[in-house]
Coordinates of C-alpha atoms in Angstrom, one line a residue:
M1 CA 0.0 0.0 0.0
K2 CA 1.4 3.4 -1.0
K3 CA 2.3 5.9 1.7
A4 CA 0.4 9.2 1.8
R5 CA 2.1 12.3 0.6
I6 CA 3.0 15.1 3.0
F7 CA 0.0 17.3 2.2
Q8 CA -2.3 14.2 2.0
S9 CA -1.3 12.9 5.4
I10 CA -3.7 13.5 8.3
Q11 CA -0.7 14.1 10.6
W12 CA 0.4 17.1 8.6
K13 CA -3.1 18.3 8.0
I14 CA -3.7 18.4 11.7
T15 CA -0.4 20.3 12.3
I16 CA -1.1 22.8 9.5
I17 CA -4.7 23.4 10.8
M18 CA -3.5 24.1 14.3
I19 CA -0.9 26.5 13.0
L20 CA -3.5 28.3 10.8
L21 CA -6.0 28.5 13.6
L22 CA -3.4 30.0 15.9
L23 CA -2.3 32.5 13.3
L24 CA -5.9 33.4 12.7
A25 CA -6.5 34.0 16.4
I26 CA -3.3 36.0 16.8
Q27 CA -4.1 38.1 13.8
V28 CA -7.6 38.8 14.9
I29 CA -6.5 39.7 18.4
G30 CA -3.5 41.7 17.2
A31 CA -5.6 43.7 14.7
Y32 CA -8.3 44.4 17.2
F33 CA -5.7 45.4 19.9
A34 CA -3.6 47.5 17.5
Q35 CA -6.7 49.4 16.2
G36 CA -8.0 50.0 19.7
L37 CA -4.5 51.1 21.0
E38 CA -4.0 53.4 18.1
T39 CA -7.4 55.0 18.7
E40 CA -6.7 55.4 22.4
L41 CA -3.3 56.9 21.9
K42 CA -4.6 59.4 19.3
E43 CA -7.5 60.4 21.5
S44 CA -5.2 60.8 24.5
F45 CA -2.7 62.9 22.5
E46 CA -5.4 65.2 21.1
Q47 CA -7.0 65.6 24.5
S48 CA -3.6 66.6 26.0
I49 CA -3.2 69.2 23.1
E50 CA -6.8 70.4 23.7
E51 CA -6.2 71.0 27.4
R52 CA -3.0 73.0 26.8
L53 CA -4.7 75.0 24.1
E54 CA -7.5 76.0 26.5
V55 CA -4.9 77.2 29.1
L56 CA -2.9 79.0 26.4
S57 CA -6.1 80.6 24.9
Y58 CA -7.2 81.8 28.3
N59 CA -3.9 83.6 29.1
I60 CA -3.3 84.9 25.6
R61 CA -6.8 86.3 25.4
D62 CA -6.1 88.2 28.6
A63 CA -2.9 89.5 27.1
F64 CA -4.7 90.7 23.9
L65 CA -7.4 92.4 26.0
T66 CA -4.8 94.3 28.2
D67 CA -4.3 98.0 27.4
Y68 CA -0.5 98.7 27.2
S69 CA -0.8 102.3 26.2
D70 CA -1.0 103.7 29.8
D71 CA 1.4 101.3 31.3
S72 CA 4.7 103.0 32.2
S73 CA 6.5 99.7 32.7
E74 CA 8.3 97.9 30.0
R75 CA 5.4 95.4 29.4
S76 CA 4.2 94.8 26.0
L77 CA 2.0 92.4 24.2
E78 CA 4.9 90.5 22.6
R79 CA 6.7 90.2 25.9
D80 CA 3.6 88.9 27.8
I81 CA 2.8 86.4 25.1
A82 CA 6.5 85.2 25.1
S83 CA 6.2 84.7 28.8
I84 CA 3.0 82.8 28.5
L85 CA 4.5 80.5 25.8
A86 CA 7.5 80.0 27.9
L87 CA 5.3 78.9 30.8
Y88 CA 2.6 76.9 29.1
G89 CA 3.7 76.3 25.5
Q90 CA 6.8 74.2 26.0
S91 CA 6.6 70.6 24.7
D92 CA 8.8 68.3 22.7
T93 CA 5.9 67.4 20.4
Y94 CA 5.3 71.1 19.4
T95 CA 7.1 71.6 16.1
N96 CA 5.5 75.0 15.5
L97 CA 3.5 77.3 17.9
Q98 CA 2.4 80.7 16.8
V99 CA 0.2 83.5 18.1
V100 CA -1.3 85.7 15.4
D101 CA -3.1 89.0 16.0
R102 CA -6.1 90.2 14.0
Q103 CA -3.7 92.0 11.5
F104 CA -2.4 88.4 10.7
R105 CA 1.0 89.3 12.3
I106 CA 2.9 86.7 14.3
V107 CA 3.2 88.2 17.8
G108 CA 4.5 85.1 19.6
T109 CA 6.2 81.9 18.5
N110 CA 8.6 79.2 19.6
N111 CA 10.6 79.9 16.5
Q112 CA 12.0 83.4 16.8
E113 CA 12.8 83.6 13.1
D114 CA 9.1 83.9 12.4
M115 CA 8.5 86.7 15.0
G116 CA 6.8 89.7 13.5
K117 CA 6.1 88.2 10.1
L118 CA 2.7 88.1 8.5
V119 CA 1.0 84.8 7.8
T120 CA 0.9 83.9 4.2
G121 CA -2.2 84.3 2.0
N122 CA -2.7 80.6 1.5
S123 CA -2.6 79.8 5.2
S124 CA -5.7 78.5 7.0
V125 CA -5.1 81.0 9.9
R126 CA -6.7 83.9 8.0
P127 CA -10.0 82.2 7.4
A128 CA -10.1 80.9 11.0
I129 CA -9.6 84.4 12.4
I130 CA -12.2 85.9 10.1
S131 CA -14.8 83.2 10.6
G132 CA -14.0 82.5 14.2
T133 CA -14.1 78.7 13.5
P134 CA -11.5 76.3 15.0
L135 CA -9.7 74.1 12.5
R136 CA -8.2 70.6 13.0
S137 CA -6.3 68.5 10.4
I138 CA -3.6 65.9 10.2
Q139 CA -0.9 66.6 7.6
R140 CA 2.2 64.7 6.4
D141 CA 5.5 66.5 6.0
G142 CA 6.5 66.5 2.3
V143 CA 10.2 66.1 3.2
T144 CA 10.4 63.9 6.3
G145 CA 7.0 62.1 5.9
E146 CA 6.2 62.7 9.5
R147 CA 2.5 63.2 10.5
H148 CA 1.6 66.4 12.3
L149 CA -1.6 67.5 14.1
I150 CA -2.6 71.0 13.0
R151 CA -4.8 73.0 15.4
I152 CA -6.0 76.6 14.7
Y153 CA -7.8 78.1 17.7
P154 CA -9.4 81.6 17.1
L155 CA -9.6 84.2 19.9
S156 CA -12.3 86.8 20.3
N157 CA -13.2 89.6 22.8
N158 CA -16.2 89.9 24.9
E159 CA -18.2 91.2 21.9
D160 CA -17.2 88.1 19.9
E161 CA -15.0 90.2 17.7
P162 CA -11.9 88.3 16.4
I163 CA -8.7 89.5 18.1
G164 CA -6.3 86.7 16.9
A165 CA -5.6 83.0 16.8
I166 CA -3.3 80.3 18.1
Y167 CA -1.6 78.1 15.5
L168 CA -0.2 74.8 16.8
E169 CA 1.6 72.1 15.0
A170 CA 2.4 68.9 16.9
S171 CA 4.3 65.8 15.8
M172 CA 2.4 62.4 16.0
E173 CA 5.4 60.2 15.2
G174 CA 5.7 59.2 18.9
I175 CA 2.4 57.5 18.7
Y176 CA 3.3 55.5 15.6
Q177 CA 6.6 54.6 17.1
Q178 CA 4.9 53.1 20.1
L179 CA 2.5 51.2 17.8
S180 CA 5.5 49.9 15.7
S181 CA 7.2 48.6 18.9
I182 CA 4.0 46.8 20.0
N183 CA 3.6 45.2 16.5
T184 CA 7.2 43.9 16.7
I185 CA 6.4 42.3 20.0
F186 CA 3.3 40.7 18.5
F187 CA 5.3 39.4 15.5
N188 CA 7.9 37.8 17.7
G189 CA 5.2 36.3 19.9
T190 CA 3.5 34.9 16.8
L191 CA 6.7 33.2 15.6
I192 CA 7.3 31.6 19.0
A193 CA 3.6 30.5 19.0
I194 CA 3.9 28.9 15.5
V195 CA 7.0 26.9 16.6
V196 CA 5.3 25.7 19.7
S197 CA 2.0 24.9 18.0
A198 CA 3.9 23.0 15.2
V199 CA 5.7 20.8 17.8
V200 CA 2.4 20.2 19.8
G201 CA 0.6 19.5 16.5
I202 CA 3.0 16.9 15.4
L203 CA 2.8 15.1 18.8
V204 CA -1.0 15.2 18.8
A205 CA -1.3 14.1 15.2
R206 CA 1.0 11.2 15.8
S207 CA -1.1 10.0 18.6
I208 CA -4.2 10.1 16.4
T209 CA -2.7 8.7 13.1
K210 CA -0.8 5.8 14.7
P211 CA -3.9 3.7 15.4
I212 CA -5.5 4.8 12.1
S213 CA -2.4 3.5 10.3
E214 CA -2.8 0.2 12.1
M215 CA -6.5 0.0 11.1
R216 CA -5.5 0.7 7.5
E217 CA -3.1 -2.2 7.5
Q218 CA -5.8 -4.5 9.1
A219 CA -8.3 -3.3 6.5
R220 CA -5.9 -4.5 3.8
V221 CA -5.5 -7.9 5.5
L222 CA -9.3 -8.1 5.9
A223 CA -9.8 -7.4 2.2
E224 CA -7.7 -10.5 1.5
G225 CA -10.1 -12.6 3.5
D226 CA -8.1 -13.0 6.7
F227 CA -10.4 -12.5 9.7
S228 CA -8.0 -13.8 12.4
Q229 CA -6.2 -10.6 13.4
K230 CA -7.6 -7.7 15.5
V231 CA -6.7 -4.0 15.7
N232 CA -5.0 -2.9 19.0
V233 CA -7.1 -0.6 21.2
Y234 CA -5.0 2.1 22.9
G235 CA -7.7 4.0 24.8
T236 CA -11.4 4.8 25.3
D237 CA -11.4 7.9 23.2
E238 CA -13.0 8.3 19.8
I239 CA -10.0 6.5 18.1
G240 CA -10.3 3.7 20.6
Q241 CA -14.0 3.4 20.0
L242 CA -13.3 3.4 16.2
A243 CA -10.8 0.5 16.8
N244 CA -13.5 -1.4 18.7
T245 CA -16.0 -0.7 16.0
F246 CA -13.5 -2.0 13.4
N247 CA -13.1 -5.2 15.3
E248 CA -16.9 -5.6 15.6
M249 CA -17.2 -4.9 11.8
K250 CA -14.7 -7.6 11.1
E251 CA -16.8 -10.1 13.1
N252 CA -20.0 -8.9 11.4
I253 CA -18.4 -9.4 7.9
K254 CA -17.3 -12.8 8.9
I255 CA -20.9 -13.7 9.9
A256 CA -22.2 -12.0 6.8
N257 CA -20.1 -14.2 4.6
H258 CA -21.7 -17.3 6.1
T259 CA -25.2 -16.0 5.8
T260 CA -24.9 -14.7 2.1
E261 CA -26.3 -17.9 0.7
E262 CA -29.2 -17.9 3.1
E263 CA -30.0 -14.3 2.1
R264 CA -30.0 -15.4 -1.5
R265 CA -32.5 -18.1 -0.8
K266 CA -34.7 -15.5 1.1
L267 CA -34.5 -13.2 -2.0
S268 CA -35.6 -16.1 -4.1
L269 CA -38.6 -16.7 -1.8
V270 CA -39.5 -13.0 -1.9
L271 CA -39.5 -12.9 -5.7
S272 CA -41.6 -16.1 -5.8
N273 CA -44.2 -14.7 -3.4
M274 CA -44.5 -11.2 -4.9
S275 CA -47.9 -10.4 -6.4
D276 CA -46.1 -8.6 -9.3
G277 CA -44.0 -10.4 -11.8
V278 CA -40.3 -9.7 -12.0
I279 CA -38.1 -10.5 -15.0
S280 CA -34.3 -9.9 -15.1
T281 CA -32.3 -9.7 -18.4
N282 CA -28.6 -9.4 -19.3
E283 CA -27.1 -6.7 -21.4
A284 CA -28.3 -8.4 -24.6
G285 CA -31.9 -8.3 -23.4
Q286 CA -32.0 -12.1 -22.8
I287 CA -34.1 -13.4 -19.8
T288 CA -31.9 -14.7 -17.0
L289 CA -34.3 -14.7 -14.0
M290 CA -38.1 -14.8 -13.6
N291 CA -40.4 -15.4 -10.6
D292 CA -43.6 -17.4 -10.5
P293 CA -46.1 -14.5 -10.8
A294 CA -44.4 -13.4 -14.0
A295 CA -44.7 -16.9 -15.4
I296 CA -48.4 -16.9 -14.5
L297 CA -49.0 -13.5 -16.1
I298 CA -47.3 -14.3 -19.4
G299 CA -48.5 -17.9 -19.4
Q300 CA -45.0 -19.5 -19.8
S301 CA -42.6 -21.1 -17.4
F302 CA -39.0 -19.9 -16.8
E303 CA -37.6 -22.9 -18.6
Q304 CA -39.6 -21.9 -21.7
V305 CA -38.4 -18.3 -21.9
R306 CA -34.9 -18.6 -20.5
Y307 CA -32.3 -16.8 -22.7
K308 CA -35.1 -15.6 -24.9
S309 CA -35.3 -11.9 -25.8
I310 CA -37.6 -9.8 -23.6
F311 CA -39.1 -8.3 -26.8
E312 CA -40.2 -11.7 -28.0
V313 CA -41.7 -12.8 -24.7
L314 CA -43.6 -9.5 -24.2
H315 CA -44.7 -9.3 -27.9
L316 CA -42.8 -6.1 -28.4
D317 CA -41.4 -5.1 -31.8
E318 CA -37.7 -4.8 -31.4
Q319 CA -37.4 -2.8 -34.6
T320 CA -39.9 -0.1 -33.6
I321 CA -38.7 0.2 -29.9
N322 CA -35.2 1.5 -29.3
F323 CA -33.6 -0.8 -26.7
V324 CA -31.5 2.0 -25.2
E325 CA -34.4 4.4 -24.9
M326 CA -36.6 1.8 -23.3
Q327 CA -34.1 1.6 -20.4
D328 CA -35.2 5.0 -19.1
S329 CA -38.9 4.7 -20.0
S330 CA -41.3 4.6 -17.1
S331 CA -43.7 2.0 -18.3
I332 CA -45.2 0.2 -21.4
T333 CA -48.6 -1.3 -21.5
V334 CA -48.7 -4.7 -23.2
D335 CA -51.8 -6.4 -24.5
F336 CA -51.9 -10.1 -23.7
S337 CA -55.6 -10.5 -24.5
D338 CA -56.8 -13.5 -26.4
A339 CA -60.1 -14.8 -27.7
D340 CA -61.1 -16.1 -24.2
H341 CA -60.3 -13.2 -21.9
F342 CA -59.1 -9.6 -21.8
L343 CA -55.6 -9.1 -20.2
L344 CA -53.5 -5.9 -20.1
L345 CA -50.0 -5.9 -18.4
K346 CA -48.0 -2.9 -17.4
A347 CA -44.3 -3.4 -17.8
N348 CA -42.0 -1.1 -15.8
F349 CA -38.3 -1.2 -16.9
T350 CA -35.3 -0.2 -14.7
A351 CA -31.8 -0.2 -16.1
V352 CA -29.0 -1.9 -14.2
H353 CA -25.5 -0.5 -14.5
D354 CA -22.2 -2.0 -13.3
E355 CA -19.6 -0.2 -11.2
V356 CA -18.2 1.9 -14.1
G357 CA -21.7 2.9 -15.3
R358 CA -22.1 0.6 -18.2
F359 CA -25.5 -0.9 -19.0
S360 CA -25.6 -4.5 -17.8
G361 CA -29.3 -5.5 -18.0
L362 CA -32.9 -4.7 -17.2
I363 CA -35.3 -5.4 -14.4
T364 CA -38.8 -5.6 -15.6
V365 CA -41.8 -5.5 -13.2
L366 CA -45.1 -6.8 -14.6
S367 CA -48.5 -5.7 -13.1
D368 CA -52.0 -6.7 -14.1
V369 CA -53.8 -3.5 -15.0
T370 CA -56.8 -5.1 -16.6
E371 CA -59.3 -3.8 -14.0
L372 CA -57.8 -0.3 -14.0
E373 CA -58.2 -0.2 -17.8
K374 CA -61.8 -1.3 -17.4
V375 CA -62.5 1.4 -14.9
E376 CA -60.9 4.0 -17.2
R377 CA -63.0 2.8 -20.1
E378 CA -66.1 3.1 -17.9
R379 CA -65.1 6.6 -17.0
R380 CA -64.6 7.6 -20.6
E381 CA -67.9 6.1 -21.5
F382 CA -69.6 7.9 -18.6
V383 CA -68.1 11.3 -19.8
S384 CA -69.2 10.5 -23.3
N385 CA -72.8 9.7 -22.2
V386 CA -73.0 12.9 -20.1
S387 CA -71.8 14.9 -23.0
H388 CA -74.3 13.3 -25.3
E389 CA -77.2 13.7 -22.9
L390 CA -76.4 17.4 -22.4
R391 CA -75.8 18.0 -26.1
T392 CA -79.2 16.8 -27.3
P393 CA -81.4 19.2 -25.3
L394 CA -78.9 22.0 -25.8
T395 CA -79.0 21.5 -29.6
T396 CA -82.9 21.4 -29.5
M397 CA -83.0 24.6 -27.4
R398 CA -80.5 26.4 -29.6
S399 CA -82.6 25.5 -32.7
Y400 CA -85.9 26.8 -31.2
L401 CA -84.2 29.9 -29.7
E402 CA -82.6 30.7 -33.1
A403 CA -86.1 30.4 -34.7
L404 CA -87.6 32.7 -32.1
T405 CA -84.7 35.2 -32.6
D406 CA -85.3 35.1 -36.4
G407 CA -88.9 36.3 -35.9
A408 CA -90.9 33.2 -34.8
W409 CA -91.6 35.0 -31.5
E410 CA -94.1 37.2 -33.3
N411 CA -96.2 34.2 -34.3
K412 CA -98.7 33.8 -31.5
E413 CA -99.3 30.1 -32.4
I414 CA -95.8 28.9 -32.9
A415 CA -94.0 31.0 -30.2
P416 CA -95.7 29.3 -27.2
Q417 CA -95.0 25.9 -28.6
F418 CA -91.3 26.7 -29.1
L419 CA -91.1 28.2 -25.6
E420 CA -92.8 25.1 -24.2
V421 CA -90.2 22.8 -25.9
T422 CA -87.4 25.0 -24.6
Q423 CA -88.9 24.8 -21.1
N424 CA -89.2 21.0 -21.3
E425 CA -85.6 20.7 -22.5
T426 CA -84.4 22.9 -19.6
D427 CA -86.3 20.8 -17.1
R428 CA -84.8 17.7 -18.6
M429 CA -81.2 19.1 -18.2
I430 CA -82.0 20.2 -14.6
R431 CA -83.2 16.7 -13.8
L432 CA -80.1 15.3 -15.4
V433 CA -77.8 17.6 -13.4
N434 CA -79.6 16.9 -10.2
D435 CA -79.3 13.1 -10.8
L436 CA -75.6 13.5 -11.5
L437 CA -75.1 15.5 -8.3
Q438 CA -76.9 12.9 -6.3
L439 CA -74.9 10.1 -7.8
S440 CA -71.7 12.1 -7.1
K441 CA -72.6 12.5 -3.5
M442 CA -73.3 8.8 -3.2
D443 CA -70.0 7.9 -4.8
H444 CA -68.1 10.2 -2.3
K445 CA -70.3 9.2 0.7
D446 CA -71.3 12.8 1.1
Q447 CA -75.1 12.1 1.1
E448 CA -76.3 11.6 4.6
I449 CA -78.7 8.7 5.2
V450 CA -81.1 9.6 8.0
K451 CA -82.8 6.4 9.1
E452 CA -85.8 6.1 11.3
R453 CA -88.1 3.4 12.5
V454 CA -90.9 3.2 9.9
N455 CA -94.0 1.0 9.6
V456 CA -93.7 0.2 5.8
V457 CA -97.4 -0.8 5.4
P458 CA -99.0 2.6 5.6
F459 CA -95.8 4.1 4.2
F460 CA -96.0 2.3 0.9
H461 CA -99.8 2.9 0.7
H462 CA -99.1 6.6 1.0
V463 CA -96.5 6.5 -1.8
L464 CA -98.9 4.6 -4.1
D465 CA -101.7 7.0 -3.3
R466 CA -99.7 9.8 -4.8
F467 CA -99.4 7.9 -8.0
E468 CA -103.1 7.1 -8.0
M469 CA -103.8 10.9 -8.0
N470 CA -101.3 11.9 -10.6
K471 CA -101.2 8.9 -13.0
D472 CA -103.0 8.4 -16.3
E473 CA -106.5 7.1 -15.3
S474 CA -106.3 4.4 -18.0
I475 CA -103.5 2.6 -16.0
K476 CA -104.4 0.8 -12.7
I477 CA -102.2 0.1 -9.8
E478 CA -102.8 -3.3 -8.2
R479 CA -101.6 -3.5 -4.6
S480 CA -100.6 -6.6 -2.6
I481 CA -99.5 -5.4 0.8
P482 CA -100.0 -7.3 4.1
R483 CA -102.2 -5.9 6.8
E484 CA -99.8 -6.5 9.7
S485 CA -97.4 -3.9 10.8
I486 CA -93.9 -4.3 9.5
F487 CA -91.1 -2.0 10.9
L488 CA -87.9 -1.1 9.1
W489 CA -85.0 1.3 9.7
M490 CA -84.8 3.4 6.6
D491 CA -84.5 6.9 5.1
K492 CA -88.1 7.6 4.1
D493 CA -87.2 10.2 1.4
K494 CA -84.7 8.0 -0.2
I495 CA -87.0 5.0 -0.4
I496 CA -89.7 7.2 -1.8
Q497 CA -87.3 8.2 -4.5
V498 CA -86.5 4.5 -5.2
V499 CA -90.2 3.7 -5.6
D500 CA -90.8 6.9 -7.7
N501 CA -88.0 5.9 -10.1
I502 CA -89.2 2.4 -10.6
M503 CA -92.9 3.3 -10.8
S504 CA -92.1 6.1 -13.3
N505 CA -90.4 3.6 -15.6
A506 CA -93.3 1.2 -15.3
L507 CA -95.8 4.0 -16.1
K508 CA -93.8 5.1 -19.1
Y509 CA -93.6 1.7 -20.8
S510 CA -97.1 0.3 -19.8
P511 CA -99.7 0.3 -22.5
K512 CA -102.9 2.1 -22.0
H513 CA -105.8 0.4 -20.1
D514 CA -103.3 -1.9 -18.4
S515 CA -102.2 -2.3 -14.8
I516 CA -99.0 -2.1 -12.7
R517 CA -98.6 -4.6 -9.8
F518 CA -97.0 -3.6 -6.5
K519 CA -96.4 -6.5 -4.2
L520 CA -94.8 -6.5 -0.7
T521 CA -93.7 -9.8 0.8
K522 CA -92.3 -10.4 4.3
E523 CA -89.6 -13.0 4.4
R524 CA -87.4 -14.2 7.3
N525 CA -85.0 -11.3 7.7
R526 CA -86.2 -8.9 5.0
I527 CA -89.1 -7.6 3.0
K528 CA -89.2 -7.9 -0.8
I529 CA -91.0 -5.4 -3.0
M530 CA -92.0 -6.3 -6.6
I531 CA -93.1 -3.7 -9.2
A532 CA -94.3 -5.3 -12.4
D533 CA -95.5 -3.9 -15.7
H534 CA -96.7 -5.3 -19.0
G535 CA -94.5 -3.2 -21.2
P536 CA -92.2 -4.3 -24.1
G537 CA -89.8 -6.0 -21.7
I538 CA -86.0 -6.2 -21.8
P539 CA -83.9 -8.7 -23.7
R540 CA -82.1 -11.1 -21.4
E541 CA -78.6 -10.1 -22.6
K542 CA -79.4 -6.5 -21.6
L543 CA -81.1 -7.2 -18.3
D544 CA -77.9 -7.0 -16.1
K545 CA -77.1 -3.5 -17.5
I546 CA -80.3 -1.6 -16.8
F547 CA -78.9 -0.5 -13.4
D548 CA -75.8 1.0 -15.1
R549 CA -75.6 4.7 -15.4
F550 CA -77.1 6.1 -18.7
Y551 CA -78.0 2.7 -20.0
R552 CA -81.2 2.4 -21.9
A553 CA -82.5 -0.8 -23.4
D554 CA -84.3 1.3 -26.0
A555 CA -82.4 4.6 -26.1
A556 CA -84.6 6.4 -28.7
R557 CA -87.8 5.6 -26.9
S558 CA -86.4 6.6 -23.5
R559 CA -85.1 9.9 -24.7
K560 CA -88.5 10.6 -26.4
R561 CA -90.2 10.0 -23.0
G562 CA -87.8 12.4 -21.2
G563 CA -85.8 10.0 -19.1
T564 CA -82.2 10.7 -18.0
G565 CA -81.0 7.1 -17.8
L566 CA -80.0 7.5 -14.2
G567 CA -83.1 6.6 -12.3
L568 CA -82.4 2.9 -11.7
A569 CA -78.7 3.7 -11.0
I570 CA -79.7 6.1 -8.2
A571 CA -82.2 3.5 -6.9
K572 CA -79.4 0.9 -6.8
E573 CA -77.1 3.1 -4.8
I574 CA -79.9 3.9 -2.3
I575 CA -80.8 0.3 -1.8
I576 CA -77.1 -0.7 -1.4
N577 CA -76.7 2.1 1.3
H578 CA -79.7 0.5 3.1
Q579 CA -77.9 -2.9 3.0
G580 CA -80.5 -4.2 0.6
Q581 CA -80.5 -5.7 -2.9
I582 CA -82.2 -4.8 -6.2
W583 CA -82.6 -6.8 -9.4
A584 CA -84.9 -7.3 -12.3
E585 CA -86.6 -10.1 -14.3
S586 CA -87.9 -9.7 -17.8
S587 CA -88.2 -11.2 -21.2
E588 CA -88.8 -9.4 -24.5
G589 CA -92.5 -8.7 -25.0
Q590 CA -93.5 -10.1 -21.6
G591 CA -93.1 -7.0 -19.4
T592 CA -90.6 -6.3 -16.6
K593 CA -90.5 -7.1 -12.9
V594 CA -88.2 -5.0 -10.7
Y595 CA -87.4 -6.3 -7.2
F596 CA -85.7 -4.7 -4.2
S597 CA -85.3 -5.9 -0.7
L598 CA -84.7 -4.2 2.7
P599 CA -83.6 -5.8 5.9
L600 CA -86.0 -6.0 8.8
I601 CA -85.3 -4.5 12.2
S602 CA -83.3 -7.1 14.3
R603 CA -84.6 -8.0 17.7
K604 CA -81.9 -6.0 19.4
Q605 CA -83.1 -2.9 17.7
G606 CA -86.8 -3.6 17.7
D607 CA -89.4 -3.4 20.5

């Protein structure tokens, strides 16, 4: 095994990191300290200058305000100012100190060569005297490069009239010399800290990397299949815990090698017991593995399809399907239908790649989606039926409304007829929408069923009485209802709707001067109601479909009579929600009998 390079070694990385962290800490502390110290020294220096200026200004102002004309002594303004400067204006930092009167003449200075001279026109002293505004600035000497603090302090009399100014120039190099000395101390300390940290880092890194190096060597031995040796544990710290974990891992790998075959057998059992079919292929698309559900779905055993192309087995055209593109496709629906039964399979493909990313095969999962496709077809058929049912009355209404718009509304005979047709078609659409909403609520369990204890004998008499009053007098209703009381738990409004829907169909298709039979029979645990008519009847092959939504045995006649095709579907949902059953018996030309049953009240619920 190759040794790690210097900058790839953990030992040197730890040492360098310690040195860099120490340097960063020293630099941050040094910068903060130097900045703070520089600010503090400057403020202290300027405060000292300011205090001296206040003392000087006080005494020099008195000297300016003194009247020397009547004084017989040898006192004069220049002499008094010279005395004040000698007393209060002596400092090693003052490179130039001048007192200027309001005629801009120097009347006092620490440089006698400038005594009596006028300040130059470009000096800042003149504007300061005229405006009475103090000035402060820091300037660098053009020759020596030294930094100087310039202070111009104007003086005024009691009436705030300018009488002169103090010009002070002080060197700040002492401050920067102190800062330079402190930075040198920090630099020397940094060098010492780096040397110490490097030594400590090497010692610490060695204590960490030694057990890691041993674990690296043991990992190499472990990779060769030797599980006999262990890593030495030097302590209970994280490295020691890592060594213990390494030893535990070695034991686990040893156990895992013995259990690999058992896991393979378990995987085989899982594949065999999956509900979905699984097919594995090699890079050429040839089948190398298949579980039992896949064999059942495709109708062939593994021995029959082994090493066959997946395209051939799944009836896919290899020329029209790109094998490389199919690796990344989500799914393909395959039709396995034959003359006896309808079967659709959904094939999901997943590409398998080796360690270098090359394609090495496919995993195909097969699922039976026949029922899902049937549901989808029913949904599409339902949408088509709804569209057709709404289009017919809308087309009729549009035609009549266009005729009215074109002038038919002025015809007193035709206009009422057209409006009546429009109203009838509107009512038909309203009934259709209401029926659809009711079915939707039933599908989503949003329609509440409010059950109550009902004696069905007077209840059904009351329902039939309504039909007696509203029906065509040429059609009779024959009742066969027991006299005894029979109690049920039911939603009265919903059961009335069931009877209405069935009776409405019977009345529509019953010939004139005929009768409709209504029979209630009490059985062991339920009641059974039969509603029979003598209409045209329903062919046997269509009998099971009359409770489907929008189904009509005779579509043309049903639409002519104004039906929506949803009445029996709604009745079926209501009866199912009451834990009952509904069915029909009929033969073509022999009328139709519709039955539904409802459970009786159990003894625990009854009186």
